[in-house]
Coordinates of C-alpha atoms in Angstrom, one line a residue:
Chain A
X1 CA 21.8 -76.6 37.3
X2 CA 19.3 -73.9 38.7
X3 CA 16.7 -74.7 36.3
X4 CA 17.0 -78.4 36.7
X5 CA 16.7 -77.7 40.4
X6 CA 13.4 -75.4 40.1
X7 CA 12.2 -77.9 37.8
X8 CA 12.6 -80.7 40.3
X9 CA 11.1 -78.6 43.0
X10 CA 8.3 -77.8 41.1
X11 CA 7.7 -81.5 40.3
X12 CA 8.2 -82.4 44.2
X13 CA 5.6 -79.7 45.3
X14 CA 3.0 -80.9 42.8
X15 CA 3.5 -84.6 43.4
X16 CA 3.3 -83.5 47.4
X17 CA 0.1 -81.6 46.5
X18 CA -1.6 -84.3 44.6
X19 CA -1.0 -87.0 47.2
X20 CA -3.9 -84.9 49.2
X21 CA -7.4 -86.2 48.6
X22 CA -8.8 -82.8 47.9
X23 CA -6.2 -81.9 45.2
X24 CA -6.3 -85.3 43.5
X25 CA -10.1 -85.0 43.2
X26 CA -9.5 -81.3 41.9
X27 CA -7.4 -82.7 38.9
X28 CA -9.0 -86.2 38.2
X29 CA -12.2 -86.0 39.7
X30 CA -12.2 -89.1 41.7
X31 CA -10.6 -90.5 44.9
X32 CA -7.1 -91.6 44.9
X33 CA -6.5 -95.2 46.0
X34 CA -4.1 -95.8 48.8
X35 CA -1.0 -96.8 46.7
X36 CA -1.3 -93.8 44.4
X37 CA -1.1 -91.5 47.5
X38 CA 1.6 -93.5 48.7
X39 CA 3.7 -93.5 45.6
X40 CA 3.1 -89.8 45.0
X41 CA 3.9 -89.2 48.5
X42 CA 7.5 -90.9 47.9
X43 CA 7.8 -89.7 44.6
X44 CA 7.6 -85.9 45.7
X45 CA 10.2 -86.6 48.7
X46 CA 12.6 -88.0 46.2
X47 CA 12.3 -85.1 43.8
X48 CA 12.4 -82.5 46.7
X49 CA 15.5 -84.5 48.0
X50 CA 17.1 -84.2 44.6
X51 CA 16.7 -80.6 44.0
X52 CA 18.0 -79.7 47.3
X53 CA 21.2 -82.2 46.3
X54 CA 21.3 -79.9 43.1
X55 CA 20.9 -76.5 44.9
X56 CA 23.9 -77.7 46.8
X57 CA 26.1 -78.8 44.1
X58 CA 25.6 -75.6 42.4
X59 CA 25.7 -73.4 45.2
X60 CA 27.7 -75.1 48.0
X61 CA 26.4 -76.3 51.6
X62 CA 25.7 -73.0 53.0
X63 CA 24.3 -71.4 50.3
X64 CA 22.3 -74.2 48.6
X65 CA 19.7 -75.0 51.2
X66 CA 18.7 -71.1 51.4
X67 CA 18.2 -71.0 47.6
X68 CA 16.2 -74.6 47.8
X69 CA 13.7 -73.0 50.5
X70 CA 13.4 -69.9 48.1
X71 CA 12.6 -72.3 45.2
X72 CA 9.7 -74.1 47.3
X73 CA 8.4 -71.1 48.2
X74 CA 8.2 -69.5 44.5
X75 CA 7.4 -73.1 42.7
X76 CA 4.6 -73.8 45.5
X77 CA 3.2 -70.4 44.6
X78 CA 3.2 -70.9 41.1
X79 CA 1.4 -74.0 41.7
X80 CA -1.5 -72.5 43.9
X81 CA -2.4 -70.4 41.4
X82 CA -2.1 -72.7 38.4
X83 CA -4.0 -75.3 40.3
X84 CA -7.5 -74.1 40.5
X85 CA -7.5 -72.3 37.2
X86 CA -5.5 -74.8 35.0
X87 CA -5.3 -78.0 37.0
X88 CA -4.3 -80.1 33.9
X89 CA -1.9 -77.6 33.1
X90 CA -0.2 -77.7 36.5
X91 CA 0.1 -81.4 36.4
X92 CA 1.5 -81.8 33.1
X93 CA 4.1 -79.0 34.0
X94 CA 5.0 -81.2 36.9
X95 CA 5.7 -83.9 34.8
X96 CA 7.3 -82.1 31.5
X97 CA 9.3 -79.7 33.6
X98 CA 11.9 -81.8 35.0
X99 CA 12.0 -84.1 31.7
X100 CA 12.7 -80.8 29.6
X101 CA 15.3 -79.4 31.7
X102 CA 17.1 -82.8 31.9
X103 CA 16.8 -82.9 28.3
X104 CA 18.1 -79.5 27.5
X105 CA 20.8 -80.0 29.8
X106 CA 22.0 -83.1 27.9
X107 CA 21.5 -81.9 24.8
X108 CA 23.4 -78.9 25.2
Chain B
X1 CA -15.0 -63.4 80.3
X2 CA -12.1 -65.8 80.1
X3 CA -10.5 -66.3 76.8
X4 CA -9.1 -69.5 75.5
X5 CA -5.4 -69.3 74.3
X6 CA -6.1 -69.5 70.9
X7 CA -8.7 -66.6 71.0
X8 CA -6.3 -64.3 72.4
X9 CA -3.8 -65.3 70.2
X10 CA -6.4 -64.5 67.3
X11 CA -7.0 -61.3 68.9
X12 CA -3.2 -60.5 69.0
X13 CA -2.8 -61.2 65.2
X14 CA -5.9 -59.3 64.2
X15 CA -5.0 -56.1 66.0
X16 CA -1.4 -56.4 65.9
X17 CA -1.3 -57.1 62.4
X18 CA -3.7 -54.5 61.4
X19 CA -2.0 -51.5 63.2
X20 CA 1.6 -52.4 62.4
X21 CA 0.7 -53.7 59.2
X22 CA -0.2 -50.2 57.9
X23 CA 3.8 -49.4 58.2
X24 CA 5.2 -53.0 57.8
X25 CA 3.7 -53.0 54.0
X26 CA 5.9 -50.0 53.1
X27 CA 8.9 -51.8 55.0
X28 CA 8.4 -54.8 53.0
X29 CA 7.9 -53.3 49.5
X30 CA 10.9 -51.0 50.0
X31 CA 12.9 -53.9 51.6
X32 CA 11.9 -56.0 48.7
X33 CA 13.3 -53.3 46.1
X34 CA 16.4 -53.0 48.1
X35 CA 17.6 -56.3 46.7
X36 CA 18.1 -54.7 43.2
X37 CA 19.4 -51.5 45.1
X38 CA 22.4 -51.1 42.8
X39 CA 20.4 -51.8 39.7
X40 CA 17.9 -48.9 40.6
X41 CA 20.7 -46.6 41.1
X42 CA 22.3 -47.6 37.8
X43 CA 18.8 -46.7 36.2
X44 CA 18.4 -43.4 38.2
X45 CA 22.0 -42.4 36.6
X46 CA 21.4 -42.8 33.1
X47 CA 24.5 -40.1 32.4
X48 CA 27.3 -42.4 33.6
X49 CA 28.2 -44.7 30.9
X50 CA 28.6 -48.7 31.3
X51 CA 31.8 -48.4 29.6
X52 CA 34.1 -50.7 31.6
X53 CA 36.5 -48.3 33.7
X54 CA 39.3 -50.0 35.4
X55 CA 38.4 -50.1 39.3
X56 CA 41.6 -48.7 40.1
X57 CA 41.6 -45.7 37.9
X58 CA 38.0 -45.0 39.5
X59 CA 39.3 -45.2 42.8
X60 CA 42.2 -43.0 42.1
X61 CA 39.8 -40.4 40.7
X62 CA 37.5 -40.7 43.6
X63 CA 40.7 -40.1 45.7
X64 CA 41.5 -36.8 44.0
X65 CA 38.0 -35.9 44.3
X66 CA 38.1 -36.6 48.0
X67 CA 41.4 -34.5 48.3
X68 CA 39.8 -31.6 46.7
X69 CA 36.5 -31.7 48.5
X70 CA 36.9 -33.2 51.9
X71 CA 40.9 -32.6 52.7
X72 CA 39.9 -32.3 56.5
X73 CA 37.5 -35.3 56.9
X74 CA 38.3 -37.8 59.5
X75 CA 37.0 -40.8 57.5
X76 CA 36.2 -41.5 54.0
X77 CA 34.1 -44.4 52.4
X78 CA 34.2 -45.5 48.9
X79 CA 32.1 -47.9 46.8
X80 CA 34.0 -48.4 43.7
X81 CA 32.2 -49.8 40.3
X82 CA 31.1 -53.3 40.2
X83 CA 29.2 -55.7 38.2
X84 CA 25.8 -54.5 39.3
X85 CA 26.5 -50.7 39.1
X86 CA 29.0 -48.7 37.2
X87 CA 28.8 -45.4 39.7
X88 CA 31.6 -44.7 41.9
X89 CA 30.2 -43.6 45.2
X90 CA 32.1 -41.3 47.9
X91 CA 30.9 -40.8 51.4
X92 CA 32.9 -38.7 53.8
X93 CA 32.7 -37.4 57.6
X94 CA 34.5 -35.0 59.3
X95 CA 34.2 -36.2 62.8
X96 CA 32.8 -39.4 63.9
X97 CA 30.0 -37.5 65.5
X98 CA 28.9 -36.1 62.2
X99 CA 26.7 -37.4 59.5
X100 CA 28.2 -38.7 56.3
X101 CA 28.0 -36.5 53.3
X102 CA 28.2 -38.3 49.9
X103 CA 28.2 -38.0 46.4
X104 CA 28.1 -40.5 43.2
X105 CA 30.7 -39.8 40.6
X106 CA 31.3 -40.7 37.2
X107 CA 34.4 -43.3 37.4
X108 CA 35.5 -42.4 33.9
X109 CA 35.9 -38.7 34.9
X110 CA 35.9 -38.4 38.6
X111 CA 33.6 -35.6 38.3
X112 CA 30.3 -35.4 40.3
X113 CA 27.6 -37.2 38.2
X114 CA 25.2 -34.9 36.6
X115 CA 22.0 -36.3 38.3
X116 CA 22.6 -36.6 41.8
X117 CA 20.3 -39.1 43.6
X118 CA 20.4 -41.7 46.4
X119 CA 18.9 -44.2 43.9
X120 CA 18.1 -47.5 45.2
X121 CA 19.7 -47.0 48.5
X122 CA 17.0 -44.7 49.5
X123 CA 14.7 -48.0 49.5
X124 CA 17.2 -49.8 51.8
X125 CA 17.7 -46.8 54.1
X126 CA 14.1 -46.3 54.3
X127 CA 13.2 -49.7 55.1
X128 CA 15.3 -50.0 58.1
X129 CA 14.8 -46.3 59.6
X130 CA 12.2 -44.3 57.5
X131 CA 14.7 -41.6 56.9
X132 CA 14.0 -40.6 60.8
X133 CA 17.5 -41.7 61.7
X134 CA 17.9 -43.5 65.2
X135 CA 14.2 -43.0 65.9
X136 CA 13.2 -44.9 63.1
X137 CA 15.6 -47.7 63.3
X138 CA 13.8 -47.9 66.9
X139 CA 10.2 -47.9 65.3
X140 CA 11.3 -50.4 62.5
X141 CA 12.6 -52.7 65.3
X142 CA 9.2 -52.6 67.3
X143 CA 7.3 -53.2 64.0
X144 CA 9.7 -55.8 63.3
X145 CA 9.2 -57.7 66.6
X146 CA 5.4 -57.3 66.0
X147 CA 5.6 -59.2 62.5
X148 CA 7.6 -61.8 64.1
X149 CA 4.7 -62.3 66.8
X150 CA 2.3 -61.7 64.3
X151 CA 4.0 -64.8 62.4
X152 CA 3.7 -66.9 65.4
X153 CA 0.3 -66.2 66.2
X154 CA -0.6 -66.6 62.5
X155 CA 0.8 -70.2 62.9
X156 CA -1.1 -70.9 66.3
X157 CA -4.4 -69.6 65.1
X158 CA -4.4 -71.5 61.7
X159 CA -5.6 -74.7 62.5
X160 CA -5.2 -76.4 59.0
X161 CA -1.6 -75.2 58.2
X162 CA -1.1 -79.0 56.4
X163 CA -4.7 -79.6 55.1
X164 CA -4.9 -75.9 53.5
X165 CA -1.1 -76.0 52.4
X166 CA -2.0 -75.8 48.7
X167 CA -5.4 -74.4 49.0
X168 CA -6.5 -71.1 47.3
X169 CA -10.0 -70.9 46.1
X170 CA -9.8 -67.6 43.8
X171 CA -13.7 -68.3 42.7
X172 CA -15.3 -68.6 46.0
X173 CA -15.0 -64.8 46.1
X174 CA -15.1 -62.3 49.1
X175 CA -13.6 -63.1 52.7
X176 CA -12.9 -66.8 52.0
X177 CA -10.5 -65.8 48.9
X178 CA -8.8 -63.1 50.7
X179 CA -8.1 -65.6 53.8
X180 CA -7.0 -68.2 51.4
X181 CA -4.5 -65.9 49.7
X182 CA -3.2 -64.2 53.5
X183 CA -2.8 -68.0 54.4
X184 CA -1.6 -69.8 51.6
X185 CA 1.3 -66.8 50.8
X186 CA 2.4 -66.8 54.2
X187 CA 2.7 -70.7 54.8
X188 CA 4.4 -71.1 51.5
X189 CA 7.0 -68.5 52.2
X190 CA 7.1 -68.9 55.9
X191 CA 10.8 -69.7 56.0
X192 CA 11.7 -66.6 54.4
X193 CA 9.3 -64.6 56.4
X194 CA 10.8 -65.9 59.7
X195 CA 14.5 -65.6 58.4
X196 CA 14.3 -62.2 57.1
X197 CA 12.4 -60.6 60.0
X198 CA 14.5 -62.1 62.6
X199 CA 17.9 -61.4 60.8
X200 CA 16.8 -57.8 60.7
X201 CA 16.2 -57.6 63.9
X202 CA 19.5 -59.4 64.4
X203 CA 21.5 -57.0 62.6
X204 CA 20.6 -54.3 65.1
X205 CA 21.0 -56.5 68.1
X206 CA 23.3 -54.4 69.8
X207 CA 21.2 -51.5 69.8
X208 CA 17.8 -53.1 70.6
X209 CA 19.3 -55.1 73.4
X210 CA 22.1 -52.6 74.8
X211 CA 22.2 -53.9 78.2
X212 CA 24.8 -56.6 77.9
X213 CA 27.1 -54.0 76.1
X214 CA 26.4 -51.6 79.3
X215 CA 27.2 -54.7 81.7
X216 CA 30.0 -56.3 80.4
X217 CA 31.8 -53.5 78.7
X218 CA 30.8 -50.7 81.0
X219 CA 29.0 -49.4 77.8
X220 CA 32.1 -49.0 76.0
X221 CA 30.7 -50.5 72.4
X222 CA 34.0 -49.6 70.9
X223 CA 35.4 -52.3 73.0
X224 CA 33.0 -54.6 72.4
X225 CA 33.3 -54.3 68.4
X226 CA 37.1 -54.5 69.0
X227 CA 36.6 -57.9 70.4
X228 CA 33.6 -59.3 68.4
X229 CA 35.0 -58.2 65.1
X230 CA 38.9 -57.7 65.7
X231 CA 40.3 -55.3 63.6
X232 CA 43.5 -52.8 63.6
X233 CA 42.3 -49.8 65.3
X234 CA 45.3 -46.8 65.0
X235 CA 45.0 -43.4 66.6
X236 CA 46.3 -40.5 64.5
X237 CA 49.8 -39.7 65.5
X238 CA 49.5 -36.0 64.3
X239 CA 52.4 -36.1 62.0
X240 CA 51.3 -35.4 58.6
X241 CA 52.4 -37.9 55.6
X242 CA 51.2 -38.5 52.2
X243 CA 48.6 -41.1 51.4
X244 CA 49.9 -43.7 48.8
X245 CA 47.6 -43.6 45.5
X246 CA 44.5 -46.0 46.5
X247 CA 44.2 -47.5 43.3
X248 CA 47.2 -49.5 44.3
X249 CA 45.5 -50.9 47.3
X250 CA 42.6 -52.1 44.9
X251 CA 44.7 -54.7 43.2
X252 CA 46.4 -56.0 46.4
X253 CA 42.8 -56.5 47.9
X254 CA 41.6 -58.4 45.0
X255 CA 44.5 -60.7 45.1
X256 CA 44.0 -61.2 48.9
X257 CA 40.3 -62.2 48.1
X258 CA 41.4 -64.7 45.5
X259 CA 40.0 -62.4 42.9
X260 CA 36.7 -61.2 44.3
X261 CA 35.5 -57.8 43.5
X262 CA 36.1 -54.9 46.4
X263 CA 32.8 -53.9 47.9
X264 CA 34.1 -50.6 49.7
X265 CA 37.2 -49.1 51.2
X266 CA 37.6 -46.8 54.1
X267 CA 40.5 -44.7 54.7
X268 CA 40.7 -43.3 58.4
X269 CA 43.0 -40.6 59.2
X270 CA 43.9 -39.6 55.8
X271 CA 46.9 -37.3 56.0
X272 CA 48.2 -38.6 59.1
X273 CA 50.9 -40.8 59.6
X274 CA 48.8 -43.6 61.0
X275 CA 46.2 -43.4 58.5
X276 CA 44.7 -47.1 58.0
X277 CA 42.9 -48.3 54.6
X278 CA 40.4 -51.1 54.9
X279 CA 38.8 -53.0 52.3
X280 CA 36.0 -55.4 52.0
X281 CA 35.0 -58.0 49.4
X282 CA 32.0 -58.6 47.5
X283 CA 31.7 -62.3 48.4
X284 CA 29.2 -64.3 46.6
X285 CA 30.1 -67.6 47.7
X286 CA 29.4 -67.2 51.4
X287 CA 26.4 -66.4 53.5
X288 CA 28.5 -64.3 55.9
X289 CA 28.4 -60.8 55.7
X290 CA 31.8 -59.1 55.1
X291 CA 34.0 -62.2 56.0
X292 CA 36.8 -60.8 53.5
X293 CA 38.6 -58.0 54.8
X294 CA 42.0 -56.5 54.5
X295 CA 43.7 -53.6 56.3
X296 CA 46.8 -51.5 55.3
X297 CA 48.9 -48.9 56.5
X298 CA 48.1 -46.1 54.0
X299 CA 51.3 -44.5 54.1
X300 CA 53.9 -47.2 53.9
X301 CA 51.5 -49.9 52.3
X302 CA 52.3 -52.4 54.7
X303 CA 49.3 -55.2 55.4
X304 CA 48.2 -54.7 59.0
X305 CA 45.7 -57.7 59.1
X306 CA 44.4 -60.2 56.5
X307 CA 41.1 -61.5 57.3
X308 CA 38.7 -61.4 60.1
X309 CA 38.8 -63.6 63.0
X310 CA 35.3 -64.1 64.3
X311 CA 34.3 -66.0 67.6
X312 CA 31.2 -68.2 67.0
X313 CA 28.5 -65.7 68.5
X314 CA 29.8 -62.8 66.3
X315 CA 29.9 -65.0 63.4
X316 CA 26.6 -66.3 64.0
X317 CA 25.4 -62.6 63.9
X318 CA 27.5 -61.8 60.6
X319 CA 25.7 -65.2 59.3
X320 CA 22.3 -63.6 59.8
X321 CA 23.3 -60.1 58.7
X322 CA 24.4 -62.0 55.3
X323 CA 21.1 -64.0 55.0
X324 CA 19.2 -60.6 55.4
X325 CA 21.7 -58.5 53.1
X326 CA 21.3 -61.1 50.3
X327 CA 24.5 -60.7 48.6
X328 CA 25.4 -64.2 47.8
X329 CA 24.9 -66.4 45.4
X330 CA 24.2 -64.1 42.2
X331 CA 21.0 -63.3 40.1
X332 CA 19.2 -66.4 41.1
X333 CA 19.0 -65.9 44.6
X334 CA 18.3 -62.1 44.2
X335 CA 15.3 -63.0 42.1
X336 CA 14.1 -65.7 44.8
X337 CA 14.7 -62.8 47.5
X338 CA 12.8 -60.5 45.6
X339 CA 9.9 -62.6 44.8
X340 CA 9.5 -63.9 48.3
X341 CA 9.6 -60.3 49.3
X342 CA 7.0 -59.1 47.3
X343 CA 4.9 -62.0 48.3
X344 CA 5.2 -61.0 51.9
X345 CA 4.2 -57.4 50.8
X346 CA 0.9 -58.8 49.0
X347 CA 0.5 -61.0 52.0
X348 CA 0.4 -58.2 54.3
X349 CA -1.8 -56.5 51.9
X350 CA -4.5 -59.5 52.1
X351 CA -4.2 -59.4 55.9
X352 CA -5.3 -55.8 55.9
X353 CA -7.7 -56.2 53.4
X354 CA -8.9 -59.2 55.1
X355 CA -9.6 -57.1 58.3
X356 CA -12.4 -54.9 56.4
X357 CA -14.0 -57.6 54.0
X358 CA -14.7 -59.8 56.9
X359 CA -16.2 -57.1 59.2
X360 CA -18.4 -55.3 56.3
X361 CA -20.0 -58.2 56.2
X362 CA -20.6 -58.8 59.6
X363 CA -21.6 -55.0 60.3
X364 CA -25.1 -55.7 61.2
X365 CA -24.5 -58.7 63.3
X366 CA -22.2 -58.5 66.4
X367 CA -19.4 -56.6 65.7
X368 CA -16.1 -56.0 67.6
X369 CA -15.2 -52.6 66.2
X370 CA -17.5 -49.4 65.8
X371 CA -18.6 -48.3 62.2
X372 CA -16.2 -45.4 62.6
X373 CA -13.1 -47.4 63.3
X374 CA -14.0 -49.6 60.4
X375 CA -14.0 -46.7 58.0
X376 CA -11.0 -45.2 59.5
X377 CA -9.1 -48.7 59.0
X378 CA -10.8 -49.0 55.4
X379 CA -8.9 -45.6 54.5
X380 CA -5.8 -46.2 56.5
X381 CA -5.4 -49.7 54.2
X382 CA -5.9 -47.7 50.9
X383 CA -3.3 -45.4 52.2
X384 CA -0.7 -48.0 53.4
X385 CA -1.0 -50.3 50.4
X386 CA -1.5 -48.1 47.3
X387 CA 0.2 -45.2 49.0
X388 CA 3.7 -46.7 49.0
X389 CA 3.4 -48.5 45.7
X390 CA 2.4 -45.0 44.1
X391 CA 5.0 -43.1 46.3
X392 CA 8.0 -45.4 45.2
X393 CA 6.8 -45.1 41.6
X394 CA 6.6 -41.4 41.9
X395 CA 10.2 -41.4 42.9
X396 CA 11.4 -43.0 40.1
X397 CA 9.4 -40.6 38.0
X398 CA 10.7 -37.4 39.8
X399 CA 14.5 -38.8 39.0
X400 CA 13.4 -38.5 35.2
X401 CA 11.4 -35.2 35.5
X402 CA 13.2 -33.2 37.7
X403 CA 15.7 -30.7 36.0
X404 CA 18.7 -32.6 35.9
X405 CA 20.5 -29.7 37.6
X406 CA 18.4 -28.8 40.1
X407 CA 20.2 -28.0 43.3
X408 CA 19.5 -30.9 45.8
X409 CA 18.0 -32.9 43.3
X410 CA 18.3 -36.1 45.5
X411 CA 16.7 -34.4 48.5
X412 CA 13.7 -33.4 45.9
X413 CA 13.2 -36.9 44.9
X414 CA 12.8 -38.1 48.7
X415 CA 10.8 -35.2 49.4
X416 CA 8.5 -36.0 46.3
X417 CA 8.0 -39.9 47.6
X418 CA 7.1 -38.6 51.0
X419 CA 4.4 -36.0 49.6
X420 CA 2.9 -38.6 47.2
X421 CA 2.1 -40.9 49.8
X422 CA 0.9 -38.1 51.9
X423 CA -1.2 -37.3 49.2
X424 CA -2.5 -40.5 48.7
X425 CA -3.6 -40.4 52.6
X426 CA -5.2 -37.4 52.1
X427 CA -7.2 -38.7 49.0
X428 CA -8.1 -41.9 50.5
X429 CA -9.8 -39.8 53.2
X430 CA -11.7 -37.7 50.5
X431 CA -13.3 -40.6 48.6
X432 CA -15.4 -43.5 49.5
X433 CA -13.2 -46.6 49.9
X434 CA -14.2 -48.4 46.6
X435 CA -13.6 -45.1 44.4
X436 CA -10.3 -44.9 46.2
X437 CA -9.1 -48.1 45.8
X438 CA -9.7 -48.2 42.2
X439 CA -8.5 -44.9 41.4
X440 CA -5.3 -45.3 43.2
X441 CA -4.3 -48.9 41.6
X442 CA -5.1 -47.4 38.3
X443 CA -2.6 -44.4 38.9
X444 CA -0.2 -47.1 40.2
X445 CA -0.8 -49.0 36.9
X446 CA -0.6 -45.9 34.5
X447 CA 2.8 -44.8 36.6
X448 CA 4.1 -48.1 36.1
X449 CA 2.9 -49.0 32.4
X450 CA 4.3 -45.7 31.3
X451 CA 7.8 -45.7 33.2
X452 CA 9.5 -47.4 30.3
X453 CA 8.2 -45.0 28.0
X454 CA 9.0 -42.1 30.3
X455 CA 12.7 -43.4 30.3
X456 CA 12.9 -43.4 26.6
X457 CA 11.5 -39.9 26.2
X458 CA 14.2 -38.5 28.7
X459 CA 17.1 -40.6 28.3
X460 CA 19.0 -42.5 25.7
X461 CA 19.0 -45.6 27.9
X462 CA 15.6 -46.6 27.0
X463 CA 14.6 -50.3 26.6
X464 CA 15.4 -51.1 23.0
X465 CA 18.7 -49.5 23.8
X466 CA 19.6 -51.7 26.9
X467 CA 17.9 -55.0 25.1
X468 CA 20.0 -54.5 22.1
X469 CA 23.2 -53.9 24.2
X470 CA 22.1 -56.9 26.4
X471 CA 22.4 -54.7 29.2
X472 CA 19.8 -56.6 31.7
X473 CA 20.4 -54.5 34.6
X474 CA 18.8 -51.3 33.2
X475 CA 16.1 -53.5 31.3
X476 CA 15.5 -55.5 34.2
X477 CA 14.4 -52.2 36.0
X478 CA 11.8 -51.3 32.9
X479 CA 10.7 -54.6 32.6
X480 CA 10.1 -55.4 36.0
X481 CA 8.3 -52.1 36.5
X482 CA 6.0 -52.8 33.5
X483 CA 5.1 -56.5 34.7
X484 CA 4.0 -54.8 37.6
X485 CA 2.0 -52.4 35.7
X486 CA 0.0 -55.0 34.1
X487 CA -0.8 -56.7 37.6
X488 CA -2.0 -53.3 38.5
X489 CA -4.0 -52.6 35.6
X490 CA -5.7 -56.3 36.2
X491 CA -6.3 -55.5 39.5
X492 CA -7.8 -51.9 38.5
X493 CA -10.2 -53.7 35.9
X494 CA -11.2 -56.1 38.6
X495 CA -12.0 -53.1 41.0
X496 CA -13.6 -51.1 38.2
X497 CA -15.8 -53.9 37.2
X498 CA -17.2 -54.5 40.6
X499 CA -17.6 -50.8 41.2
X500 CA -19.6 -50.7 38.2
X501 CA -21.7 -53.6 39.5
X502 CA -22.3 -51.9 42.6
X503 CA -23.3 -48.7 40.9
X504 CA -26.1 -50.7 39.1
X505 CA -27.5 -52.5 42.2
X506 CA -30.9 -51.3 43.3
X507 CA -30.6 -52.4 46.9
X508 CA -29.4 -49.9 49.3
X509 CA -25.5 -49.6 49.3
X510 CA -23.2 -50.3 52.4
X511 CA -21.6 -47.6 54.3
X512 CA -18.5 -48.5 52.6
X513 CA -19.7 -46.8 49.3
X514 CA -20.0 -43.3 51.3
X515 CA -17.5 -40.9 52.1
X516 CA -17.4 -39.1 55.5

């Protein structure tokens, strides 16, 4: 539960970041079209809210949100350090982490 | 000249941040370490075995120890072994005016542990009162208030919070990178920073804002606390009566807590007919601090009060305290707190460095500080950032290197912490800032990287042993310090390269390359 919530928080932060023009350019060297930006932003919020829901399921309604804020901070920091050094890896991690964590949970 | 609002905020942020940041760094560093205080205490008491001793037995042995060593004390406080720390801590106080004395016992024997130490509790203590008693709490309160002001003024002067939300440009170098780091670290952890600063102040609200109690309760703080957190309060009857075995109360308390571990037990007026036992739970499922509590008559065993009824204001204060103490949620939340705390620590360091980096470059142009002050700030920064890091590591080293049976072992460790910090300050003033930064960070790296080795040479609880036993509480301390050591080493290597580059330059060196 904690791992999935963390993976979703990271993916959400990554999507939120890529919805910004300058970070999109940083990764793909071109400007995003409006539809891409909007869909990234929607995906970001779905992922972040899913992560909050997972935190509340795991820790309850009082501790869950506290842990969620902590996760946003920590995943955001991982992202900002990865982005300038390894932009492609930062993005792939955002796609792979939620998928792998889900597969891991269902396989176990 | 009339300044704009944001200019005055920038002034306040810069100067408040610099002057108060010199001590805030140490508070944040030791505060972050406090999250793992019990694990650190465990690490610092290698002689206490990790074998599981039933808590009731440990408490009975502790009670025997107190009967022998503190028979005439008004109150006892027992902190039994729990999942995070196997030591049995006892505190006692002759009269409510006197300070608590304490000892850590081996739960298996009830004897004082051979290596007496304040352990991780020193960091807890230091981060809210600098080991300076009430005065220290006031100083930390002022610092906390200033931090809150700096956070708010920081938000005001940071004009591009959302546009620069994810911006960090390590390759641009110099002032820009430091500003990016300072901004990004504080913006991303802003919820944590605001929460931890505000809740820290709220814990001591009664002390920092004493007038309500003076006004509404005629200064009778006991009356206030009786109402805020209703609990049974018995006066001694003056008739002696024997205490029931304390171990029995452990099981009864656990049953009342729905299986949660007992965090602490206090015994008031032991030896008297009206002796009272209060037990509090270690409750990981709730934010509220000490929400589960039960009180017994220590002579008859009768339950005096079960649970705490708190009014909304008192509950709010306890939730804030709970948010600060971070006893909830298990290891995942502890790590989130620890990492967020370290990020806050680095953010303060980045802010301090930024002050000097920015002014070094503008030095020839119009500058708002004198060169003399800038030199002073540069040196203070080193002592404020590298100093506490080295001092904390020296504290851990002294635990292993001081003779185990040295009288006042715990006091020596703390003495070494402060002595090393003072040395770092003196050293900073003897070297050029460039050299001092490099040498002190390198020193921290060496101390941190070698700590697991020292642990292996001086105890049998080294990394190989703790990992093979799967004791992550112990291995975690070694591994975390080692990881930080790698980061320090990386930083030192960068500083070293820069120093070599600076030395091979032909152009005249800046003033910051010379010692005073």
